[in-house]
Tab-separated table of N, CA and C in Angstrom:
chain	number	residue	atom	x	y	z
A	2	MET	N	-5.857	-25.582	-54.386
A	2	MET	CA	-4.653	-24.812	-54.249
A	2	MET	C	-4.233	-24.796	-52.786
A	3	ILE	N	-2.956	-24.981	-52.532
A	3	ILE	CA	-2.397	-24.930	-51.186
A	3	ILE	C	-1.482	-23.714	-51.108
A	4	ALA	N	-1.682	-22.908	-50.056
A	4	ALA	CA	-0.857	-21.715	-49.866
A	4	ALA	C	-0.149	-21.786	-48.518
A	5	LEU	N	1.104	-21.381	-48.527
A	5	LEU	CA	1.911	-21.245	-47.321
A	5	LEU	C	1.942	-19.764	-46.967
A	6	GLY	N	1.595	-19.430	-45.735
A	6	GLY	CA	1.637	-18.044	-45.276
A	6	GLY	C	2.714	-17.861	-44.235
A	7	ILE	N	3.437	-16.734	-44.334
A	7	ILE	CA	4.531	-16.416	-43.421
A	7	ILE	C	4.363	-14.968	-42.976
A	8	ASP	N	4.487	-14.711	-41.663
A	8	ASP	CA	4.446	-13.328	-41.183
A	8	ASP	C	5.350	-13.189	-39.967
A	9	THR	N	6.273	-12.247	-40.025
A	9	THR	CA	7.168	-11.949	-38.905
A	9	THR	C	7.194	-10.448	-38.616
A	10	SER	N	6.128	-9.749	-38.980
A	10	SER	CA	6.118	-8.291	-38.854
A	10	SER	C	5.836	-7.810	-37.430
A	11	THR	N	5.417	-8.712	-36.534
A	11	THR	CA	5.123	-8.327	-35.153
A	11	THR	C	5.953	-9.188	-34.211
A	12	MET	N	5.659	-9.105	-32.920
A	12	MET	CA	6.344	-9.940	-31.927
A	12	MET	C	5.973	-11.416	-32.083
A	13	ARG	N	4.977	-11.688	-32.888
A	13	ARG	CA	4.525	-13.061	-33.113
A	13	ARG	C	4.989	-13.505	-34.494
A	14	THR	N	5.676	-14.633	-34.559
A	14	THR	CA	6.089	-15.218	-35.829
A	14	THR	C	5.066	-16.282	-36.194
A	15	SER	N	4.499	-16.192	-37.402
A	15	SER	CA	3.413	-17.083	-37.803
A	15	SER	C	3.712	-17.778	-39.124
A	16	VAL	N	3.368	-19.058	-39.167
A	16	VAL	CA	3.443	-19.863	-40.380
A	16	VAL	C	2.121	-20.606	-40.473
A	17	GLY	N	1.536	-20.654	-41.661
A	17	GLY	CA	0.278	-21.362	-41.808
A	17	GLY	C	0.107	-21.948	-43.194
A	18	LEU	N	-0.736	-22.952	-43.269
A	18	LEU	CA	-1.090	-23.582	-44.541
A	18	LEU	C	-2.600	-23.535	-44.692
A	19	VAL	N	-3.054	-23.146	-45.883
A	19	VAL	CA	-4.476	-23.162	-46.198
A	19	VAL	C	-4.665	-23.812	-47.559
A	20	ASP	N	-5.870	-24.343	-47.757
A	20	ASP	CA	-6.246	-24.831	-49.083
A	20	ASP	C	-7.605	-24.242	-49.421
A	21	ASP	N	-8.228	-24.732	-50.452
A	21	ASP	CA	-9.517	-24.180	-50.891
A	21	ASP	C	-10.614	-24.345	-49.841
A	22	GLU	N	-10.440	-25.293	-48.932
A	22	GLU	CA	-11.433	-25.552	-47.894
A	22	GLU	C	-11.223	-24.686	-46.658
A	23	GLY	N	-10.029	-24.119	-46.482
A	23	GLY	CA	-9.737	-23.312	-45.299
A	23	GLY	C	-8.380	-23.656	-44.711
A	24	GLU	N	-8.232	-23.360	-43.428
A	24	GLU	CA	-6.950	-23.581	-42.743
A	24	GLU	C	-6.654	-25.065	-42.573
A	25	ILE	N	-5.433	-25.440	-42.922
A	25	ILE	CA	-4.945	-26.800	-42.688
A	25	ILE	C	-4.219	-26.838	-41.354
A	26	ALA	N	-3.317	-25.887	-41.144
A	26	ALA	CA	-2.545	-25.833	-39.907
A	26	ALA	C	-1.906	-24.462	-39.764
A	27	SER	N	-1.600	-24.101	-38.523
A	27	SER	CA	-0.849	-22.869	-38.276
A	27	SER	C	0.063	-23.086	-37.079
A	28	PHE	N	1.110	-22.283	-37.022
A	28	PHE	CA	2.140	-22.422	-36.011
A	28	PHE	C	2.604	-21.017	-35.669
A	29	GLU	N	2.555	-20.657	-34.393
A	29	GLU	CA	2.979	-19.324	-33.973
A	29	GLU	C	3.907	-19.424	-32.777
A	30	ILE	N	4.853	-18.492	-32.726
A	30	ILE	CA	5.736	-18.346	-31.570
A	30	ILE	C	5.655	-16.892	-31.139
A	31	THR	N	5.490	-16.688	-29.838
A	31	THR	CA	5.352	-15.337	-29.319
A	31	THR	C	6.376	-15.045	-28.228
A	32	SER	N	7.377	-15.863	-28.088
A	32	SER	CA	8.237	-15.802	-26.905
A	32	SER	C	9.255	-14.676	-26.858
A	33	SER	N	9.744	-14.182	-27.992
A	33	SER	CA	10.779	-13.144	-27.932
A	33	SER	C	10.833	-12.362	-29.233
A	34	VAL	N	11.667	-11.323	-29.255
A	34	VAL	CA	11.802	-10.521	-30.465
A	34	VAL	C	12.626	-11.224	-31.535
A	35	ASN	N	13.246	-12.336	-31.198
A	35	ASN	CA	14.077	-13.065	-32.153
A	35	ASN	C	13.354	-14.253	-32.774
A	36	ASN	N	12.020	-14.261	-32.706
A	36	ASN	CA	11.247	-15.378	-33.229
A	36	ASN	C	11.529	-15.662	-34.690
A	37	SER	N	11.788	-14.631	-35.467
A	37	SER	CA	11.977	-14.828	-36.895
A	37	SER	C	13.201	-15.678	-37.209
A	38	GLU	N	14.123	-15.785	-36.247
A	38	GLU	CA	15.284	-16.661	-36.439
A	38	GLU	C	14.850	-18.125	-36.553
A	39	ASP	N	13.695	-18.455	-35.990
A	39	ASP	CA	13.180	-19.826	-36.006
A	39	ASP	C	12.278	-20.108	-37.200
A	40	LEU	N	12.121	-19.139	-38.083
A	40	LEU	CA	11.142	-19.234	-39.163
A	40	LEU	C	11.333	-20.468	-40.039
A	41	THR	N	12.542	-20.726	-40.504
A	41	THR	CA	12.748	-21.874	-41.401
A	41	THR	C	12.480	-23.196	-40.685
A	42	ASP	N	12.826	-23.271	-39.388
A	42	ASP	CA	12.517	-24.485	-38.621
A	42	ASP	C	11.006	-24.664	-38.484
A	43	MET	N	10.289	-23.562	-38.290
A	43	MET	CA	8.833	-23.633	-38.172
A	43	MET	C	8.208	-24.144	-39.463
A	44	ILE	N	8.713	-23.660	-40.593
A	44	ILE	CA	8.188	-24.111	-41.889
A	44	ILE	C	8.448	-25.601	-42.065
A	45	ALA	N	9.656	-26.037	-41.755
A	45	ALA	CA	9.977	-27.465	-41.868
A	45	ALA	C	9.105	-28.298	-40.936
A	46	ASP	N	8.901	-27.831	-39.708
A	46	ASP	CA	8.098	-28.568	-38.731
A	46	ASP	C	6.652	-28.741	-39.178
A	47	ILE	N	6.065	-27.695	-39.744
A	47	ILE	CA	4.656	-27.782	-40.137
A	47	ILE	C	4.474	-28.824	-41.245
A	48	PHE	N	5.433	-28.890	-42.172
A	48	PHE	CA	5.334	-29.903	-43.233
A	48	PHE	C	5.607	-31.308	-42.690
A	49	ASN	N	6.567	-31.449	-41.774
A	49	ASN	CA	6.865	-32.756	-41.178
A	49	ASN	C	5.685	-33.292	-40.390
A	50	LYS	N	5.045	-32.428	-39.600
A	50	LYS	CA	3.918	-32.872	-38.778
A	50	LYS	C	2.708	-33.282	-39.618
A	51	LEU	N	2.560	-32.673	-40.789
A	51	LEU	CA	1.433	-32.993	-41.660
A	51	LEU	C	1.765	-34.075	-42.675
A	52	ASP	N	3.007	-34.523	-42.656
A	52	ASP	CA	3.477	-35.507	-43.635
A	52	ASP	C	3.190	-35.011	-45.059
A	53	MET	N	3.503	-33.730	-45.277
A	53	MET	CA	3.357	-33.109	-46.591
A	53	MET	C	4.730	-32.682	-47.067
A	54	ASP	N	4.828	-32.376	-48.339
A	54	ASP	CA	6.071	-31.894	-48.922
A	54	ASP	C	5.878	-30.439	-49.326
A	55	ILE	N	6.895	-29.638	-49.150
A	55	ILE	CA	6.802	-28.223	-49.503
A	55	ILE	C	6.519	-28.032	-50.993
A	56	GLN	N	6.837	-29.038	-51.795
A	56	GLN	CA	6.523	-28.984	-53.236
A	56	GLN	C	5.017	-28.973	-53.478
A	57	ASP	N	4.213	-29.391	-52.489
A	57	ASP	CA	2.757	-29.397	-52.622
A	57	ASP	C	2.164	-27.986	-52.633
A	58	VAL	N	2.939	-27.003	-52.192
A	58	VAL	CA	2.478	-25.623	-52.116
A	58	VAL	C	2.397	-25.018	-53.511
A	59	ASP	N	1.305	-24.303	-53.774
A	59	ASP	CA	1.120	-23.611	-55.048
A	59	ASP	C	1.478	-22.135	-54.965
A	60	LEU	N	1.334	-21.556	-53.769
A	60	LEU	CA	1.510	-20.123	-53.586
A	60	LEU	C	2.128	-19.865	-52.220
A	61	ILE	N	3.005	-18.871	-52.147
A	61	ILE	CA	3.587	-18.457	-50.880
A	61	ILE	C	3.129	-17.030	-50.615
A	62	GLY	N	2.429	-16.840	-49.507
A	62	GLY	CA	1.985	-15.514	-49.104
A	62	GLY	C	2.874	-15.003	-47.989
A	63	VAL	N	3.230	-13.741	-48.057
A	63	VAL	CA	4.118	-13.175	-47.039
A	63	VAL	C	3.546	-11.866	-46.515
A	64	GLY	N	3.479	-11.763	-45.186
A	64	GLY	CA	3.025	-10.534	-44.551
A	64	GLY	C	4.076	-9.450	-44.695
A	65	VAL	N	3.653	-8.310	-45.197
A	65	VAL	CA	4.593	-7.210	-45.448
A	65	VAL	C	4.351	-6.027	-44.507
A	66	GLY	N	3.759	-6.299	-43.361
A	66	GLY	CA	3.579	-5.251	-42.376
A	66	GLY	C	2.259	-4.537	-42.581
A	67	PRO	N	2.131	-3.433	-41.907
A	67	PRO	CA	3.165	-2.691	-41.210
A	67	PRO	C	3.605	-3.400	-39.935
A	68	GLY	N	4.754	-2.977	-39.451
A	68	GLY	CA	5.315	-3.555	-38.247
A	68	GLY	C	6.816	-3.480	-38.293
A	69	SER	N	7.446	-4.481	-37.705
A	69	SER	CA	8.903	-4.523	-37.613
A	69	SER	C	9.543	-4.589	-39.003
A	70	TYR	N	10.379	-3.615	-39.287
A	70	TYR	CA	11.070	-3.585	-40.581
A	70	TYR	C	11.990	-4.799	-40.730
A	71	THR	N	12.754	-5.095	-39.703
A	71	THR	CA	13.672	-6.230	-39.771
A	71	THR	C	12.906	-7.540	-39.889
A	72	GLY	N	11.850	-7.694	-39.089
A	72	GLY	CA	11.045	-8.909	-39.167
A	72	GLY	C	10.434	-9.101	-40.542
A	73	THR	N	9.926	-8.031	-41.113
A	73	THR	CA	9.329	-8.103	-42.447
A	73	THR	C	10.371	-8.484	-43.489
A	74	ARG	N	11.559	-7.898	-43.395
A	74	ARG	CA	12.635	-8.246	-44.339
A	74	ARG	C	12.982	-9.719	-44.274
A	75	ILE	N	12.999	-10.279	-43.066
A	75	ILE	CA	13.317	-11.698	-42.906
A	75	ILE	C	12.253	-12.559	-43.589
A	76	ALA	N	10.976	-12.257	-43.338
A	76	ALA	CA	9.895	-13.044	-43.941
A	76	ALA	C	9.918	-12.937	-45.455
A	77	VAL	N	10.116	-11.728	-45.971
A	77	VAL	CA	10.148	-11.534	-47.426
A	77	VAL	C	11.325	-12.285	-48.038
A	78	THR	N	12.471	-12.256	-47.385
A	78	THR	CA	13.648	-12.971	-47.901
A	78	THR	C	13.407	-14.473	-47.938
A	79	VAL	N	12.882	-15.026	-46.849
A	79	VAL	CA	12.602	-16.465	-46.807
A	79	VAL	C	11.573	-16.834	-47.875
A	80	ALA	N	10.513	-16.029	-48.003
A	80	ALA	CA	9.472	-16.309	-48.998
A	80	ALA	C	10.034	-16.246	-50.419
A	81	ARG	N	10.868	-15.253	-50.697
A	81	ARG	CA	11.444	-15.131	-52.043
A	81	ARG	C	12.381	-16.291	-52.366
A	82	VAL	N	13.194	-16.693	-51.400
A	82	VAL	CA	14.101	-17.826	-51.632
A	82	VAL	C	13.293	-19.090	-51.897
A	83	LEU	N	12.254	-19.331	-51.094
A	83	LEU	CA	11.410	-20.516	-51.305
A	83	LEU	C	10.730	-20.463	-52.670
A	84	ALA	N	10.167	-19.309	-53.008
A	84	ALA	CA	9.455	-19.174	-54.284
A	84	ALA	C	10.397	-19.405	-55.467
A	85	GLN	N	11.576	-18.833	-55.408
A	85	GLN	CA	12.529	-19.002	-56.508
A	85	GLN	C	13.060	-20.428	-56.574
A	86	THR	N	13.368	-21.008	-55.433
A	86	THR	CA	13.903	-22.373	-55.396
A	86	THR	C	12.877	-23.395	-55.860
A	87	LEU	N	11.624	-23.213	-55.430
A	87	LEU	CA	10.569	-24.179	-55.740
A	87	LEU	C	9.816	-23.853	-57.035
A	88	GLY	N	10.066	-22.691	-57.606
A	88	GLY	CA	9.342	-22.280	-58.804
A	88	GLY	C	7.879	-21.998	-58.516
A	89	LYS	N	7.601	-21.399	-57.363
A	89	LYS	CA	6.221	-21.109	-56.947
A	89	LYS	C	5.937	-19.617	-57.028
A	90	LYS	N	4.659	-19.272	-57.066
A	90	LYS	CA	4.247	-17.875	-57.063
A	90	LYS	C	4.335	-17.326	-55.641
A	91	ILE	N	4.555	-16.004	-55.559
A	91	ILE	CA	4.621	-15.342	-54.261
A	91	ILE	C	3.659	-14.158	-54.282
A	92	LYS	N	3.043	-13.884	-53.132
A	92	LYS	CA	2.077	-12.793	-53.030
A	92	LYS	C	2.322	-12.042	-51.725
A	93	ALA	N	2.506	-10.726	-51.822
A	93	ALA	CA	2.627	-9.881	-50.639
A	93	ALA	C	1.234	-9.611	-50.083
A	94	VAL	N	1.097	-9.679	-48.767
A	94	VAL	CA	-0.193	-9.500	-48.118
A	94	VAL	C	-0.031	-8.514	-46.966
A	95	SER	N	-0.940	-7.560	-46.858
A	95	SER	CA	-0.941	-6.663	-45.709
A	95	SER	C	-1.206	-7.494	-44.454
A	96	SER	N	-0.343	-7.341	-43.463
A	96	SER	CA	-0.546	-8.067	-42.203
A	96	SER	C	-1.837	-7.630	-41.534
A	97	LEU	N	-2.218	-6.372	-41.717
A	97	LEU	CA	-3.472	-5.876	-41.155
A	97	LEU	C	-4.679	-6.454	-41.885
A	98	LYS	N	-4.603	-6.489	-43.197
A	98	LYS	CA	-5.715	-7.022	-43.983
A	98	LYS	C	-5.930	-8.505	-43.679
A	99	SER	N	-4.841	-9.238	-43.440
A	99	SER	CA	-4.986	-10.662	-43.141
A	99	SER	C	-5.755	-10.877	-41.844
A	100	LEU	N	-5.649	-9.955	-40.890
A	100	LEU	CA	-6.431	-10.056	-39.652
A	100	LEU	C	-7.928	-9.981	-39.928
A	101	ALA	N	-8.317	-9.210	-40.931
A	101	ALA	CA	-9.730	-9.007	-41.238
A	101	ALA	C	-10.417	-10.291	-41.691
A	102	TYR	N	-9.660	-11.280	-42.122
A	102	TYR	CA	-10.248	-12.556	-42.533
A	102	TYR	C	-10.772	-13.357	-41.342
A	103	HIS	N	-10.418	-12.940	-40.123
A	103	HIS	CA	-10.831	-13.679	-38.925
A	103	HIS	C	-12.245	-13.348	-38.466
A	104	TYR	N	-12.891	-12.397	-39.121
A	104	TYR	CA	-14.253	-12.018	-38.728
A	104	TYR	C	-15.093	-11.781	-39.967
A	105	GLU	N	-16.243	-12.433	-40.009
A	105	GLU	CA	-17.223	-12.187	-41.066
A	105	GLU	C	-18.495	-11.707	-40.391
A	106	GLY	N	-19.029	-10.627	-40.876
A	106	GLY	CA	-20.256	-10.120	-40.279
A	106	GLY	C	-20.588	-8.750	-40.804
A	107	ASP	N	-21.560	-8.134	-40.131
A	107	ASP	CA	-22.064	-6.859	-40.619
A	107	ASP	C	-21.325	-5.656	-40.045
A	108	ARG	N	-20.345	-5.880	-39.231
A	108	ARG	CA	-19.604	-4.769	-38.631
A	108	ARG	C	-18.360	-4.413	-39.433
A	109	ILE	N	-17.953	-3.177	-39.273
A	109	ILE	CA	-16.680	-2.723	-39.828
A	109	ILE	C	-15.575	-3.342	-38.980
A	110	ILE	N	-14.459	-3.656	-39.599
A	110	ILE	CA	-13.342	-4.285	-38.899
A	110	ILE	C	-12.186	-3.294	-38.824
A	111	LEU	N	-11.735	-3.022	-37.612
A	111	LEU	CA	-10.529	-2.236	-37.403
A	111	LEU	C	-9.421	-3.217	-37.061
A	112	SER	N	-8.453	-3.384	-37.952
A	112	SER	CA	-7.271	-4.193	-37.666
A	112	SER	C	-6.195	-3.228	-37.198
A	113	ILE	N	-5.634	-3.503	-36.024
A	113	ILE	CA	-4.700	-2.541	-35.444
A	113	ILE	C	-3.522	-3.247	-34.777
A	114	LEU	N	-2.357	-2.634	-34.914
A	114	LEU	CA	-1.128	-3.093	-34.270
A	114	LEU	C	-0.512	-1.921	-33.522
A	115	ASP	N	0.132	-2.205	-32.405
A	115	ASP	CA	0.775	-1.173	-31.606
A	115	ASP	C	1.957	-0.564	-32.359
A	116	ALA	N	1.921	0.747	-32.546
A	116	ALA	CA	3.028	1.462	-33.176
A	116	ALA	C	3.812	2.254	-32.122
A	117	ARG	N	3.503	2.041	-30.865
A	117	ARG	CA	4.141	2.701	-29.738
A	117	ARG	C	3.810	4.192	-29.692
A	118	ARG	N	4.100	4.812	-28.553
A	118	ARG	CA	3.872	6.245	-28.331
A	118	ARG	C	2.418	6.660	-28.590
A	119	SER	N	1.483	5.836	-28.111
A	119	SER	CA	0.038	6.105	-28.250
A	119	SER	C	-0.400	6.226	-29.704
A	120	ARG	N	0.249	5.439	-30.567
A	120	ARG	CA	-0.118	5.406	-31.980
A	120	ARG	C	-0.378	3.957	-32.377
A	121	GLY	N	-1.054	3.789	-33.497
A	121	GLY	CA	-1.330	2.446	-33.992
A	121	GLY	C	-1.196	2.384	-35.503
A	122	TYR	N	-0.732	1.229	-35.988
A	122	TYR	CA	-0.823	0.915	-37.415
A	122	TYR	C	-2.218	0.337	-37.580
A	123	TYR	N	-2.969	0.790	-38.567
A	123	TYR	CA	-4.329	0.277	-38.679
A	123	TYR	C	-4.832	0.311	-40.118
A	124	GLY	N	-5.833	-0.501	-40.348
A	124	GLY	CA	-6.577	-0.517	-41.598
A	124	GLY	C	-8.026	-0.789	-41.243
A	125	ILE	N	-8.941	-0.295	-42.054
A	125	ILE	CA	-10.363	-0.516	-41.794
A	125	ILE	C	-10.939	-1.292	-42.974
A	126	TYR	N	-11.667	-2.374	-42.641
A	126	TYR	CA	-12.129	-3.312	-43.662
A	126	TYR	C	-13.563	-3.733	-43.412
A	127	LYS	N	-14.100	-4.413	-44.386
A	127	LYS	CA	-15.397	-5.090	-44.287
A	127	LYS	C	-15.191	-6.467	-44.907
A	128	ASN	N	-15.581	-7.530	-44.190
A	128	ASN	CA	-15.426	-8.891	-44.693
A	128	ASN	C	-16.801	-9.455	-45.017
A	129	ASP	N	-17.115	-9.479	-46.297
A	129	ASP	CA	-18.390	-10.010	-46.760
A	129	ASP	C	-18.185	-11.446	-47.215
A	130	PHE	N	-18.134	-12.365	-46.240
A	130	PHE	CA	-17.976	-13.787	-46.495
A	130	PHE	C	-16.741	-14.102	-47.347
A	131	GLY	N	-15.593	-13.593	-46.890
A	131	GLY	CA	-14.324	-13.870	-47.561
A	131	GLY	C	-13.923	-12.838	-48.596
A	132	ASN	N	-14.839	-11.950	-48.953
A	132	ASN	CA	-14.522	-10.877	-49.887
A	132	ASN	C	-14.199	-9.630	-49.069
A	133	ILE	N	-12.914	-9.342	-48.904
A	133	ILE	CA	-12.478	-8.225	-48.069
A	133	ILE	C	-12.513	-6.926	-48.854
A	134	GLN	N	-13.214	-5.964	-48.321
A	134	GLN	CA	-13.237	-4.618	-48.894
A	134	GLN	C	-12.365	-3.728	-48.011
A	135	THR	N	-11.465	-2.984	-48.621
A	135	THR	CA	-10.639	-2.045	-47.873
A	135	THR	C	-11.363	-0.711	-47.812
A	136	LEU	N	-11.708	-0.289	-46.591
A	136	LEU	CA	-12.382	0.987	-46.400
A	136	LEU	C	-11.387	2.098	-46.085
A	137	LYS	N	-10.262	1.734	-45.483
A	137	LYS	CA	-9.184	2.682	-45.175
A	137	LYS	C	-7.870	1.923	-45.319
A	138	GLU	N	-7.018	2.389	-46.221
A	138	GLU	CA	-5.716	1.757	-46.455
A	138	GLU	C	-4.876	1.768	-45.178
A	139	ASP	N	-3.905	0.866	-45.102
A	139	ASP	CA	-3.006	0.798	-43.957
A	139	ASP	C	-2.392	2.165	-43.691
A	140	SER	N	-2.470	2.583	-42.436
A	140	SER	CA	-1.988	3.902	-42.032
A	140	SER	C	-1.408	3.803	-40.625
A	141	VAL	N	-0.800	4.876	-40.198
A	141	VAL	CA	-0.368	5.010	-38.807
A	141	VAL	C	-0.897	6.344	-38.311
A	142	ASP	N	-1.458	6.340	-37.096
A	142	ASP	CA	-2.035	7.557	-36.555
A	142	ASP	C	-2.104	7.431	-35.036
A	143	THR	N	-2.485	8.518	-34.372
A	143	THR	CA	-2.664	8.469	-32.928
A	143	THR	C	-3.906	7.642	-32.619
A	144	LEU	N	-3.931	7.070	-31.430
A	144	LEU	CA	-5.098	6.277	-31.037
A	144	LEU	C	-6.352	7.146	-31.001
A	145	GLU	N	-6.189	8.397	-30.617
A	145	GLU	CA	-7.316	9.331	-30.594
A	145	GLU	C	-7.883	9.554	-31.999
A	146	ASP	N	-7.014	9.738	-32.974
A	146	ASP	CA	-7.481	9.938	-34.348
A	146	ASP	C	-8.109	8.668	-34.923
A	147	ILE	N	-7.557	7.521	-34.556
A	147	ILE	CA	-8.134	6.244	-35.010
A	147	ILE	C	-9.533	6.085	-34.432
A	148	GLU	N	-9.686	6.416	-33.163
A	148	GLU	CA	-11.008	6.358	-32.534
A	148	GLU	C	-11.987	7.269	-33.273
A	149	GLY	N	-11.521	8.441	-33.691
A	149	GLY	CA	-12.363	9.365	-34.445
A	149	GLY	C	-12.817	8.794	-35.776
A	150	GLU	N	-11.990	7.973	-36.405
A	150	GLU	CA	-12.353	7.326	-37.680
A	150	GLU	C	-13.585	6.437	-37.517
A	151	LEU	N	-13.760	5.900	-36.305
A	151	LEU	CA	-14.844	4.942	-36.073
A	151	LEU	C	-16.058	5.549	-35.375
A	152	LYS	N	-15.996	6.816	-35.052
A	152	LYS	CA	-17.064	7.458	-34.288
A	152	LYS	C	-18.425	7.231	-34.952
A	153	GLY	N	-19.361	6.703	-34.162
A	153	GLY	CA	-20.715	6.484	-34.636
A	153	GLY	C	-20.899	5.225	-35.462
A	154	LYS	N	-19.862	4.414	-35.603
A	154	LYS	CA	-19.944	3.194	-36.415
A	154	LYS	C	-19.811	1.963	-35.510
A	155	LYS	N	-20.533	0.921	-35.849
A	155	LYS	CA	-20.374	-0.350	-35.152
A	155	LYS	C	-19.160	-1.042	-35.752
A	156	ALA	N	-18.185	-1.369	-34.897
A	156	ALA	CA	-16.954	-1.976	-35.392
A	156	ALA	C	-16.476	-3.051	-34.437
A	157	ILE	N	-15.739	-3.974	-34.985
A	157	ILE	CA	-15.039	-4.968	-34.189
A	157	ILE	C	-13.548	-4.670	-34.340
A	158	ILE	N	-12.826	-4.787	-33.239
A	158	ILE	CA	-11.409	-4.476	-33.240
A	158	ILE	C	-10.619	-5.773	-33.161
A	159	LEU	N	-9.704	-5.949	-34.132
A	159	LEU	CA	-8.855	-7.122	-34.151
A	159	LEU	C	-7.413	-6.657	-34.088
A	160	GLY	N	-6.601	-7.281	-33.252
A	160	GLY	CA	-5.203	-6.905	-33.120
A	160	GLY	C	-4.309	-8.115	-33.008
A	161	LYS	N	-3.030	-7.853	-33.078
A	161	LYS	CA	-2.032	-8.910	-32.996
A	161	LYS	C	-0.821	-8.328	-32.293
A	162	ASP	N	-0.258	-9.089	-31.347
A	162	ASP	CA	0.940	-8.614	-30.643
A	162	ASP	C	2.121	-8.520	-31.556
């Protein structure tokens, strides 16, 4: 199975392809708040560089935040248009939960994004070799309260601009 992933919920616009073996390719732009305007070009570029066809995709995954409301709407719209046009399945994915896939180990994972004003969007997970357990659903809280959630626990912190 080949999946196309799209996320524009943060200052970073991301497009990636994975198959059953793992990541095939990824493409990110972090240069400005208007990165999502380049999303369709990024999708076309990733397929051109790999000499693949978008019809090869079985599933389209889209990051649904938390984060930028406008950015998320853009990604969801592009994903829905692609899914409907190509007759493919679509899956909404927590942008925070997707970060938890980057670490496997015995520690708790705090995925966090800046929510401004000394607050963070966060989720707490455990990644047992690709099987993600949600320990705390996506939330927004003060950094002090988030720190309290982890008091006395060994954790790794993963974030995204």
